[in-house]
Short mmCIF file of C-alpha atoms in Angstrom, two decimals:
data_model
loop_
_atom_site.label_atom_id
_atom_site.label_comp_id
_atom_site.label_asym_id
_atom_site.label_seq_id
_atom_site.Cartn_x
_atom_site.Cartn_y
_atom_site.Cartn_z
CA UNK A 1 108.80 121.94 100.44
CA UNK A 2 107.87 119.24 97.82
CA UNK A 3 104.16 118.12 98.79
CA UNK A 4 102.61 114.90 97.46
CA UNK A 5 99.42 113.57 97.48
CA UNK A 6 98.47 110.44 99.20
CA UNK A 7 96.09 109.70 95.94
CA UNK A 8 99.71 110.91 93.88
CA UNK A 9 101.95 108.90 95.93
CA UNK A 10 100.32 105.60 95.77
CA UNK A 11 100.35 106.41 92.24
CA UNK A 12 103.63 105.84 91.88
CA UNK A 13 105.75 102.58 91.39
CA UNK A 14 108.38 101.45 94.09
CA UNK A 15 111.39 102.69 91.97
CA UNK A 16 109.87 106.10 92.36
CA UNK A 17 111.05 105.74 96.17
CA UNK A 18 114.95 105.57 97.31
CA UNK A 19 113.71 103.88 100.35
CA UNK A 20 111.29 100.24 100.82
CA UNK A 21 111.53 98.82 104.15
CA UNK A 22 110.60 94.80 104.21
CA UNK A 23 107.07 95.75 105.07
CA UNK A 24 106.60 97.08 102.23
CA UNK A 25 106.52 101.29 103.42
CA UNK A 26 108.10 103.36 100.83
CA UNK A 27 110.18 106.85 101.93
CA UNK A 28 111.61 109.44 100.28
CA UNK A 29 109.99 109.96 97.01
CA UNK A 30 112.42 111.11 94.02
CA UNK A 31 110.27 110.53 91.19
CA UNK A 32 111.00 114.69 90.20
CA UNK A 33 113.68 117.14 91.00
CA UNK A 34 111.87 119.08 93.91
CA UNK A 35 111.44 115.53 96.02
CA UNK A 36 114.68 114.21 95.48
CA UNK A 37 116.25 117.52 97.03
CA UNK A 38 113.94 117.18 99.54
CA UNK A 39 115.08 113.06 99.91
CA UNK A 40 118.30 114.55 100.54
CA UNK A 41 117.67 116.81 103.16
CA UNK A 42 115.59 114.27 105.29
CA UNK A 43 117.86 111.21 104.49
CA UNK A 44 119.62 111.87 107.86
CA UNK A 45 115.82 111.89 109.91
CA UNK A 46 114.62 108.37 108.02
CA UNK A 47 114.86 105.59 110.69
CA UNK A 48 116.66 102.58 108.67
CA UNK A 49 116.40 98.78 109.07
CA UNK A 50 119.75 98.62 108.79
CA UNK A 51 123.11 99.64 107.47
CA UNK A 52 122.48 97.58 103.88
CA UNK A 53 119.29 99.25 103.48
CA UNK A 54 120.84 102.77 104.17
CA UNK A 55 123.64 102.03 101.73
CA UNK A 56 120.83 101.14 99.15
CA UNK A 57 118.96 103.72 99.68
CA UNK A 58 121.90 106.86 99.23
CA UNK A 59 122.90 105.01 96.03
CA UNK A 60 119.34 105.23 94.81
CA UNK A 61 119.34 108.51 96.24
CA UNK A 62 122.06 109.60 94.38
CA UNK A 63 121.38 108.05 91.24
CA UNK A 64 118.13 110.34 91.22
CA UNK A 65 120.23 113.65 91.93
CA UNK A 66 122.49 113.01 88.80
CA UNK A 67 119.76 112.21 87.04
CA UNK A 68 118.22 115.35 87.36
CA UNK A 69 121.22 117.28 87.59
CA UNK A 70 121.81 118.07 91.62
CA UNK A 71 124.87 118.41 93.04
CA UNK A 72 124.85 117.44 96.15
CA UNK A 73 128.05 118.08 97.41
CA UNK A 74 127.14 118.64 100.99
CA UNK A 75 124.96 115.52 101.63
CA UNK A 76 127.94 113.57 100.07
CA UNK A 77 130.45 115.47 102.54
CA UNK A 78 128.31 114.80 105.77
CA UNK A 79 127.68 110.88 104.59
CA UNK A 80 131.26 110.28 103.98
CA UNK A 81 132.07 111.71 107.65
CA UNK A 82 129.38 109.84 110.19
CA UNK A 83 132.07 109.94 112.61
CA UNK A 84 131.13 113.81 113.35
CA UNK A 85 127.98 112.55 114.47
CA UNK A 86 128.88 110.31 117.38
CA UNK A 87 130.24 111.52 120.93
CA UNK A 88 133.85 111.22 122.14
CA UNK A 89 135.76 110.82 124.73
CA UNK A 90 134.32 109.09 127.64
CA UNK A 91 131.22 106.96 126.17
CA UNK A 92 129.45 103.86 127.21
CA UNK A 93 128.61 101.01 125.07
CA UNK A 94 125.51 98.77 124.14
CA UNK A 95 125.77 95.63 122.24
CA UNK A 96 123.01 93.87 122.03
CA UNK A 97 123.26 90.07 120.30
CA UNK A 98 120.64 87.22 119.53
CA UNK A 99 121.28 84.14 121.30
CA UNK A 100 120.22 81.05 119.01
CA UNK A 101 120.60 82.89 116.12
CA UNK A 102 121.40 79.95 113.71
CA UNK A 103 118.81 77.53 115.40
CA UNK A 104 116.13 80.24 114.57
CA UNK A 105 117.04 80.92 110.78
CA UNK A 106 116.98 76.81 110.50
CA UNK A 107 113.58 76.96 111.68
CA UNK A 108 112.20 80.21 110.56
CA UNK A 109 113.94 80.34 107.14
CA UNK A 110 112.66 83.20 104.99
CA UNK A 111 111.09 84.75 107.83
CA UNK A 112 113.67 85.25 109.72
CA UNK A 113 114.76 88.77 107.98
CA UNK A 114 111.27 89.72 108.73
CA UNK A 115 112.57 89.01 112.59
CA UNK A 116 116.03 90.23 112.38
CA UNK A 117 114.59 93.44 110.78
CA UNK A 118 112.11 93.85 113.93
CA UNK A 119 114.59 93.40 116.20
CA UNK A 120 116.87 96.07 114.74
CA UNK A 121 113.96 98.43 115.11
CA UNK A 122 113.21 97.54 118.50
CA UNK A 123 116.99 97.85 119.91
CA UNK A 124 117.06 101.25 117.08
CA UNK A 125 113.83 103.08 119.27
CA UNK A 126 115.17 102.23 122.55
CA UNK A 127 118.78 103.34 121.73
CA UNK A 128 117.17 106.18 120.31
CA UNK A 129 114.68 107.29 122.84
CA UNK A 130 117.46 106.61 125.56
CA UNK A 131 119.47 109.65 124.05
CA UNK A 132 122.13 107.12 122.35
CA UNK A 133 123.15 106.62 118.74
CA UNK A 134 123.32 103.39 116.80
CA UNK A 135 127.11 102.74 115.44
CA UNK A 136 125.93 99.48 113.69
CA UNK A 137 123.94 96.79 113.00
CA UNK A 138 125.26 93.67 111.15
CA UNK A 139 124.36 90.25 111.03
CA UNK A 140 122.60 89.20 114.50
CA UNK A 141 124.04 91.65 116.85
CA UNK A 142 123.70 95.70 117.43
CA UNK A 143 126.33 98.02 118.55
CA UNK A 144 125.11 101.65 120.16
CA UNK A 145 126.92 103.83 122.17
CA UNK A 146 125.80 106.83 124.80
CA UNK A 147 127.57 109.64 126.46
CA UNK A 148 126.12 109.21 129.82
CA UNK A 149 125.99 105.69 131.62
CA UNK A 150 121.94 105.59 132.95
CA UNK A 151 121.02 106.17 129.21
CA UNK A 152 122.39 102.67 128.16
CA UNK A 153 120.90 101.46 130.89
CA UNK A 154 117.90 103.02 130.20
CA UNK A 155 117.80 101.52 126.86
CA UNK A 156 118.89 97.89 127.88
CA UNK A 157 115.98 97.76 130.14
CA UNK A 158 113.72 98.68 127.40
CA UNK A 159 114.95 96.48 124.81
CA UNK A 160 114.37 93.45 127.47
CA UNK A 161 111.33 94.54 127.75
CA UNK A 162 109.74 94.84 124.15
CA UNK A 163 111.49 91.41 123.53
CA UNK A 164 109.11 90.02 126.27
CA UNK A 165 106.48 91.50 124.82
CA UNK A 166 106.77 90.66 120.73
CA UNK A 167 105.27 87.59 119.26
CA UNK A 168 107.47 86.42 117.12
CA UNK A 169 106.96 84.37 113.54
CA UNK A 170 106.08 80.61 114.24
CA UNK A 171 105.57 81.17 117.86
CA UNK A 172 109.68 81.05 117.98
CA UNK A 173 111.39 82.20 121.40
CA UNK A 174 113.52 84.92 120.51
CA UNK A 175 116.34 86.31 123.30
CA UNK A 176 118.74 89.04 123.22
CA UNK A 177 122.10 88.90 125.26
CA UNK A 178 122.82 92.74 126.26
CA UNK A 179 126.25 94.09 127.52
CA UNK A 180 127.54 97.18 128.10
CA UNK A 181 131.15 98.45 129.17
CA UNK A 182 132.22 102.23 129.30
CA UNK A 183 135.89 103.72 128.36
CA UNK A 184 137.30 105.93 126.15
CA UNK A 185 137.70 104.70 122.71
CA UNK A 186 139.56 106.33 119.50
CA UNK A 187 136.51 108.03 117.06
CA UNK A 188 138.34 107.44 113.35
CA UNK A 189 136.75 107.06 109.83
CA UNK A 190 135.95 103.95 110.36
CA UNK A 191 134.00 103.80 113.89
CA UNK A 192 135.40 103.45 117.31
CA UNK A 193 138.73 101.72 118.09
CA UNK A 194 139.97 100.63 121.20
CA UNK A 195 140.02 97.83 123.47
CA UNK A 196 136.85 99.15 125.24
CA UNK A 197 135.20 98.02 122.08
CA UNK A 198 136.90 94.75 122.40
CA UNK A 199 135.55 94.77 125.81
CA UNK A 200 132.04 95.69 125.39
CA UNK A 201 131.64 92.92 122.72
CA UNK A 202 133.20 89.78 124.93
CA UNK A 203 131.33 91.14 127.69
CA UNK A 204 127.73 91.06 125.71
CA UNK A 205 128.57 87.50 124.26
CA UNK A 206 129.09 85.94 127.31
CA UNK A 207 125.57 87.04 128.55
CA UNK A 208 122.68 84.41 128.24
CA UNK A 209 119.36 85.46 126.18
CA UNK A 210 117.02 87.75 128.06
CA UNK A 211 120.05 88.66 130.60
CA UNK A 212 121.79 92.50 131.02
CA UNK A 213 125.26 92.32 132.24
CA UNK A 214 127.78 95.78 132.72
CA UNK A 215 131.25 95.99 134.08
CA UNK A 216 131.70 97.93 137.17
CA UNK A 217 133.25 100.95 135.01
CA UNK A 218 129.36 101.38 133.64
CA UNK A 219 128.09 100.66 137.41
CA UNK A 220 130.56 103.13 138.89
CA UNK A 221 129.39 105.81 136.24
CA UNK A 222 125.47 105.38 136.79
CA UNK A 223 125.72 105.69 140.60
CA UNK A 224 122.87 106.79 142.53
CA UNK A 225 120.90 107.10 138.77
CA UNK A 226 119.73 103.33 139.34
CA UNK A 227 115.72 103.42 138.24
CA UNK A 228 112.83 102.23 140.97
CA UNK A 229 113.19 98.54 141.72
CA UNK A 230 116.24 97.70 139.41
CA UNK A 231 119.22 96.69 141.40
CA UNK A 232 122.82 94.95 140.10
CA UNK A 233 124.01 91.55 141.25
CA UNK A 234 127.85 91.03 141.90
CA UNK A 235 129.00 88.26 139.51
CA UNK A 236 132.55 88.52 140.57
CA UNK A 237 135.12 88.97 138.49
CA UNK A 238 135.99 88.03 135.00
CA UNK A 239 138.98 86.85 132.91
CA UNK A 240 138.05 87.28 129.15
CA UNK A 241 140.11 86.21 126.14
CA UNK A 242 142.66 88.69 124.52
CA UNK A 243 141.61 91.26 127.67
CA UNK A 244 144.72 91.79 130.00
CA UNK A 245 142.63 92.16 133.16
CA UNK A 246 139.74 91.24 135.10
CA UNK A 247 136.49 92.89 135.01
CA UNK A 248 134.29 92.60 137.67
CA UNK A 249 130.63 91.81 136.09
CA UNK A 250 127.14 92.83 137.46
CA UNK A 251 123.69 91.79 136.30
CA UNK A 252 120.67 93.95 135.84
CA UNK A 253 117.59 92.98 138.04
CA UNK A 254 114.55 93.92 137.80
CA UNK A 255 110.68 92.37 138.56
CA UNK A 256 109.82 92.11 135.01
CA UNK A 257 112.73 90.26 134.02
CA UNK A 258 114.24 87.27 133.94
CA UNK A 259 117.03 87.05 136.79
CA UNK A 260 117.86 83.41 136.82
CA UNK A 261 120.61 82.53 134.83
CA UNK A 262 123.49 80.15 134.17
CA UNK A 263 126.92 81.24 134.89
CA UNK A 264 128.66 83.60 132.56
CA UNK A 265 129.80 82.15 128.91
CA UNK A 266 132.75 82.87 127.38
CA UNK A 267 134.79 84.09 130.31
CA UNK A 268 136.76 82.05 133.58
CA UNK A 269 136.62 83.53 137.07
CA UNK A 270 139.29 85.45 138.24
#
């Protein structure tokens, strides 16, 4: 394995790395031949801020390899075909979305991709730790998915959790809106399709920041896995736009969080 020096690697300039996160940590050296093979085997381990930082990162990446000669036809082939990497079948759904989002980039202005980019690595380690794998993260919102029910869970609670506990730039109040929805979606090329997707989306955005909220498909699945002290409210049921039937919607509860709440948003009582 390609070693390097701490003394040797602070040595070297920021284009010497195919990866700069926005605090400034550099990954994956490919300043010589021996590093940037070993970039490309550990690309897949390297915990990203986001999908526009991963895309410029494997161009950088792959820049270095043709500059120094490497083929590397099977990183290419395993890049090109993320789908392999996510479940199928039956799968449950996290999207997780900032309420206020325009308010706070008014306010916070140029820090506010220092924010967005904390976020992502919040939701990111929960989703991650939970046992469930991030499909995407653009603009304010995240969208994981899991193949077992308590995991999302799991991972919702958590992410409601480290919100609570982050100070934020300019003392701003920062909330997430967290849905989930189970069902079994198509896997293609380009992600998951399906109107579970659909679902799991107008379900999250009609949440209110700081709130968890799951149809009963996700309650039926988790069962008897509820953690200590976290019970689910009845909100009735819901008519959402361009979904031809009801859902009946619960809301997490727990001590630690918030459980007061306005009415759903977004949706009309069946």
């Amino acid at each position: 394995m390609a070693t390097l020096s701490a003394k040797e690697r602070a040595q070297l300039p920021d284009r010497a790395f195919a990866y700069v996160d926005s605090s400034g940590q550099r990954r994956l050296p490919i300043h010589d031949a021996a590093h940037v093979r070993n970039a490309l085997a550990r690309f897949g381990q390297v915990a990203f801020e986001d999908d526009a930082a991963r895309d410029r990162a494997r161009n950088r990446l792959l820049n270095a390899a043709k500059k120094f000669g490497i083929m590397p036809i099977g990183f290419i082939s395993a890049q090109l075909q993320p789908e392999r990497k996510l479940p199928r079948g039956q799968v449950t759904f996290l999207l997780a979305d900032i309420e206020g989002s325009t308010g706070l980039l008014h306010r916070l202005d140029d820090q506010y991709a220092s924010l967005l980019a904390e976020i992502r690595r919040l939701v990111r380690t929960a989703v991650r730790s939970a046992g469930g794998h991030q499909v995407s993260a653009r603009g304010d919102d995240v969208f994981a998915v899991f193949e077992d029910a308590p995991g999302s869970l799991e991972a919702a609670l958590a992410i409601q959790r480290a919100m609570q506990s982050q100070a934020w730039p300019g003392g701003a109040e920062c909330r997430l809106r967290i849905g989930l929805h189970r069902g079994r979606p198509a896997l293609t090329e380009t992600g998951y399709v399906g109107l579970s997707v659909h679902a799991a989306a107008r379900i999250c955005f009609s949440a209110h920041g700081g709130q968890i909220v799951l149809s009963s498909a996700v309650r039926d699945a988790i069962g008897g896995s509820l953690p200590d002290d976290v019970g689910l409210k009845d909100l009735g049921a819901w008519r959402f736009r361009g979904l031809p039937d009801a859902l009946e919607i619960f809301q997490v509860e727990a001590p630690d969080l918030t459980a007061d709440f306005p009415q759903l948003r977004s949706a009309d009582l069946a």
